[in-house]
Short mmCIF file of C-alpha atoms in Angstrom, two decimals:
data_model
loop_
_atom_site.label_atom_id
_atom_site.label_comp_id
_atom_site.label_asym_id
_atom_site.label_seq_id
_atom_site.Cartn_x
_atom_site.Cartn_y
_atom_site.Cartn_z
CA UNK A 1 79.78 58.23 109.47
CA UNK A 2 76.36 59.65 110.35
CA UNK A 3 77.27 62.78 108.39
CA UNK A 4 78.47 60.97 105.26
CA UNK A 5 75.16 61.45 103.36
CA UNK A 6 75.27 65.16 104.24
CA UNK A 7 78.82 65.49 102.91
CA UNK A 8 77.91 63.62 99.73
CA UNK A 9 74.95 65.96 99.20
CA UNK A 10 77.10 69.04 99.75
CA UNK A 11 79.81 67.70 97.42
CA UNK A 12 77.20 67.00 94.74
CA UNK A 13 75.75 70.51 95.00
CA UNK A 14 79.19 72.07 94.71
CA UNK A 15 80.22 69.95 91.74
CA UNK A 16 77.01 70.74 89.86
CA UNK A 17 77.50 74.45 90.54
CA UNK A 18 81.11 74.28 89.30
CA UNK A 19 80.10 72.43 86.14
CA UNK A 20 77.59 75.10 85.13
CA UNK A 21 79.33 77.37 82.57
CA UNK A 22 80.10 80.74 84.12
CA UNK A 23 82.87 83.30 84.66
CA UNK A 24 85.28 80.75 86.14
CA UNK A 25 84.93 78.51 83.09
CA UNK A 26 85.49 81.49 80.77
CA UNK A 27 88.66 82.63 82.54
CA UNK A 28 90.23 79.18 82.86
CA UNK A 29 89.40 78.27 79.27
CA UNK A 30 90.57 81.61 77.91
CA UNK A 31 93.98 81.57 79.63
CA UNK A 32 94.52 77.91 78.71
CA UNK A 33 93.70 78.44 75.03
CA UNK A 34 95.38 81.80 74.48
CA UNK A 35 98.42 81.73 76.77
CA UNK A 36 99.64 78.32 77.92
CA UNK A 37 98.71 75.28 79.95
CA UNK A 38 100.80 76.69 82.81
CA UNK A 39 98.85 79.97 82.83
CA UNK A 40 95.58 78.06 82.62
CA UNK A 41 96.55 76.04 85.69
CA UNK A 42 97.58 79.23 87.49
CA UNK A 43 94.08 80.58 86.81
CA UNK A 44 92.71 77.30 88.20
CA UNK A 45 94.78 77.81 91.35
CA UNK A 46 93.27 81.28 91.73
CA UNK A 47 89.75 79.90 91.35
CA UNK A 48 90.44 77.18 93.92
CA UNK A 49 91.92 79.59 96.47
CA UNK A 50 89.02 82.03 96.13
CA UNK A 51 86.47 79.18 96.31
CA UNK A 52 88.07 77.98 99.54
CA UNK A 53 87.97 81.52 100.90
CA UNK A 54 84.22 81.71 100.27
CA UNK A 55 83.74 78.36 102.00
CA UNK A 56 85.80 79.37 105.03
CA UNK A 57 83.89 82.66 105.28
CA UNK A 58 80.60 80.78 105.10
CA UNK A 59 81.73 78.34 107.81
CA UNK A 60 82.73 81.30 109.96
CA UNK A 61 79.28 82.81 109.56
CA UNK A 62 80.42 85.71 107.37
CA UNK A 63 77.97 84.70 104.65
CA UNK A 64 75.09 85.06 107.07
CA UNK A 65 76.46 88.41 108.25
CA UNK A 66 76.62 89.62 104.66
CA UNK A 67 72.97 88.76 104.19
CA UNK A 68 72.07 90.54 107.43
CA UNK A 69 74.08 93.65 106.52
CA UNK A 70 72.21 94.24 103.29
CA UNK A 71 74.14 97.37 102.34
CA UNK A 72 77.48 95.53 102.52
CA UNK A 73 76.18 92.65 100.43
CA UNK A 74 74.83 95.06 97.85
CA UNK A 75 78.17 96.90 97.75
CA UNK A 76 80.04 93.64 97.12
CA UNK A 77 77.61 92.73 94.37
CA UNK A 78 78.11 96.12 92.74
CA UNK A 79 81.89 95.65 92.77
CA UNK A 80 81.47 92.14 91.39
CA UNK A 81 79.19 93.31 88.58
CA UNK A 82 81.64 96.10 87.70
CA UNK A 83 84.56 93.66 87.52
CA UNK A 84 82.69 91.19 85.30
CA UNK A 85 81.67 93.99 82.94
CA UNK A 86 85.25 95.31 82.89
CA UNK A 87 86.60 91.89 81.91
CA UNK A 88 83.87 91.52 79.29
CA UNK A 89 84.75 94.87 77.72
CA UNK A 90 88.44 93.87 77.55
CA UNK A 91 87.49 90.68 75.73
CA UNK A 92 85.15 92.52 73.35
CA UNK A 93 87.89 95.01 72.52
CA UNK A 94 90.21 92.10 71.77
CA UNK A 95 87.62 90.51 69.48
CA UNK A 96 86.84 93.74 67.65
CA UNK A 97 90.43 94.97 67.42
CA UNK A 98 93.06 94.14 64.80
CA UNK A 99 94.54 91.44 67.05
CA UNK A 100 91.25 89.57 67.39
CA UNK A 101 92.42 86.93 64.92
CA UNK A 102 94.55 85.18 67.49
CA UNK A 103 97.84 86.33 65.94
CA UNK A 104 98.65 89.12 68.39
CA UNK A 105 99.10 89.28 72.11
CA UNK A 106 95.92 88.37 73.98
CA UNK A 107 94.31 90.92 76.31
CA UNK A 108 95.16 90.76 79.98
CA UNK A 109 92.16 90.01 82.21
CA UNK A 110 93.79 91.03 85.48
CA UNK A 111 97.13 92.66 84.87
CA UNK A 112 99.68 90.02 83.88
CA UNK A 113 98.79 87.49 86.54
CA UNK A 114 96.44 84.62 85.61
CA UNK A 115 96.33 83.54 89.26
CA UNK A 116 94.88 86.91 90.27
CA UNK A 117 92.45 86.72 87.35
CA UNK A 118 91.14 83.45 88.77
CA UNK A 119 90.94 84.89 92.28
CA UNK A 120 89.20 88.10 91.25
CA UNK A 121 86.72 86.36 88.96
CA UNK A 122 85.63 83.96 91.71
CA UNK A 123 85.53 86.62 94.43
CA UNK A 124 83.55 88.93 92.14
CA UNK A 125 80.54 86.64 92.57
CA UNK A 126 79.23 87.43 96.06
CA UNK A 127 76.32 85.08 95.37
CA UNK A 128 78.78 82.41 96.48
CA UNK A 129 78.19 83.64 100.03
CA UNK A 130 74.47 82.98 99.59
CA UNK A 131 75.10 79.58 98.02
CA UNK A 132 77.39 78.36 100.75
CA UNK A 133 75.28 79.75 103.57
CA UNK A 134 72.21 78.08 102.06
CA UNK A 135 74.13 74.88 101.36
CA UNK A 136 75.18 74.55 104.98
CA UNK A 137 71.63 75.14 106.16
CA UNK A 138 70.25 72.51 103.79
CA UNK A 139 72.97 69.86 103.87
CA UNK A 140 74.28 70.01 107.41
CA UNK A 141 72.29 69.78 110.62
CA UNK A 142 73.25 72.15 113.43
CA UNK A 143 75.99 71.18 115.86
CA UNK A 144 77.95 69.11 113.34
CA UNK A 145 81.20 67.72 114.82
CA UNK A 146 84.37 69.71 114.26
CA UNK A 147 85.90 67.30 111.72
CA UNK A 148 83.06 67.94 109.27
CA UNK A 149 84.14 71.49 108.42
CA UNK A 150 87.75 70.84 107.38
CA UNK A 151 86.40 67.87 105.42
CA UNK A 152 84.11 70.23 103.51
CA UNK A 153 87.03 72.56 102.77
CA UNK A 154 89.06 69.60 101.49
CA UNK A 155 86.18 68.37 99.30
CA UNK A 156 85.67 71.78 97.72
CA UNK A 157 89.39 72.22 97.10
CA UNK A 158 89.83 68.79 95.51
CA UNK A 159 86.69 68.98 93.38
CA UNK A 160 87.47 72.51 92.19
CA UNK A 161 91.04 71.56 91.31
CA UNK A 162 89.97 68.42 89.44
CA UNK A 163 87.13 70.02 87.47
CA UNK A 164 88.80 73.29 86.49
CA UNK A 165 92.14 71.54 86.07
CA UNK A 166 90.51 69.19 83.58
CA UNK A 167 89.13 72.19 81.69
CA UNK A 168 92.58 73.79 81.62
CA UNK A 169 94.17 70.62 80.28
CA UNK A 170 91.47 70.28 77.62
CA UNK A 171 91.58 73.89 76.42
CA UNK A 172 95.39 73.85 76.32
CA UNK A 173 95.58 70.86 73.98
CA UNK A 174 96.92 71.44 70.48
CA UNK A 175 93.54 70.84 68.85
CA UNK A 176 91.73 73.25 71.18
CA UNK A 177 94.38 75.95 70.76
CA UNK A 178 94.31 75.62 66.97
CA UNK A 179 90.52 75.88 67.03
CA UNK A 180 90.77 78.97 69.20
CA UNK A 181 93.29 80.61 66.87
CA UNK A 182 90.93 79.97 63.97
CA UNK A 183 87.89 81.33 65.80
CA UNK A 184 89.65 83.75 68.17
CA UNK A 185 87.68 86.84 67.16
CA UNK A 186 84.32 85.15 67.60
CA UNK A 187 85.28 83.34 70.80
CA UNK A 188 86.58 86.57 72.36
CA UNK A 189 83.32 88.27 71.43
CA UNK A 190 81.32 85.37 72.84
CA UNK A 191 83.32 85.26 76.08
CA UNK A 192 83.12 89.04 76.44
CA UNK A 193 79.39 88.97 75.84
CA UNK A 194 78.93 86.27 78.47
CA UNK A 195 80.91 88.19 81.08
CA UNK A 196 79.08 91.45 80.37
CA UNK A 197 75.71 89.69 80.43
CA UNK A 198 76.50 88.14 83.81
CA UNK A 199 77.65 91.50 85.17
CA UNK A 200 74.57 93.30 83.86
CA UNK A 201 72.30 90.59 85.29
CA UNK A 202 73.91 91.01 88.69
CA UNK A 203 73.60 94.81 88.43
CA UNK A 204 69.94 94.58 87.37
CA UNK A 205 69.13 92.33 90.33
CA UNK A 206 70.79 94.86 92.59
CA UNK A 207 68.83 97.73 90.99
CA UNK A 208 65.53 95.90 91.50
CA UNK A 209 66.31 95.20 95.14
CA UNK A 210 67.17 98.86 95.79
CA UNK A 211 63.93 100.00 94.14
CA UNK A 212 61.88 97.53 96.17
CA UNK A 213 63.60 98.61 99.38
CA UNK A 214 63.04 102.29 98.56
CA UNK A 215 59.35 101.67 97.84
CA UNK A 216 58.76 99.74 101.06
#
């Protein structure tokens, strides 16, 4: 039980990070409101699986290796920025097109598979590697016993499923879906703008780092 405060701190950090509106929230909410509760929950499953993958990679030290191999980390961030911008453009096209009133078929964010949309959206944020590597350094002392790490994986999985699952259930309610249909064009434009802004922010950070490295 000596590590209970550390686990509580790590769980709190993760939950706060999940609750901040971002790409995961956009994808889960969008699929739940435009497609069905089932598709929204499939997107949640994708987010949970990808979140667990980041955690396992961080536990295995891959996050630290990414930070050490700067070129690889930058390449992953470039791919992530490109994916976020791609999704944002798809949403903007839906909002600006003739089907942006919620009456036509919604755009596909990652083929026809909401699960893969959740996976790709979460994996497209390589900053997760930095977060989890930093979180372990801050919240856990070195040489933690073996049971701590599977406990962390379980905490992240349960918290992610509960939080994003709650969002999916909320956005798939009749009232939320009716509101979306009424405001579909504007919500698609808003969601697309958010995704593009996040992608451009990530790309700009990468550009600044490359310029600083080249000047040094």
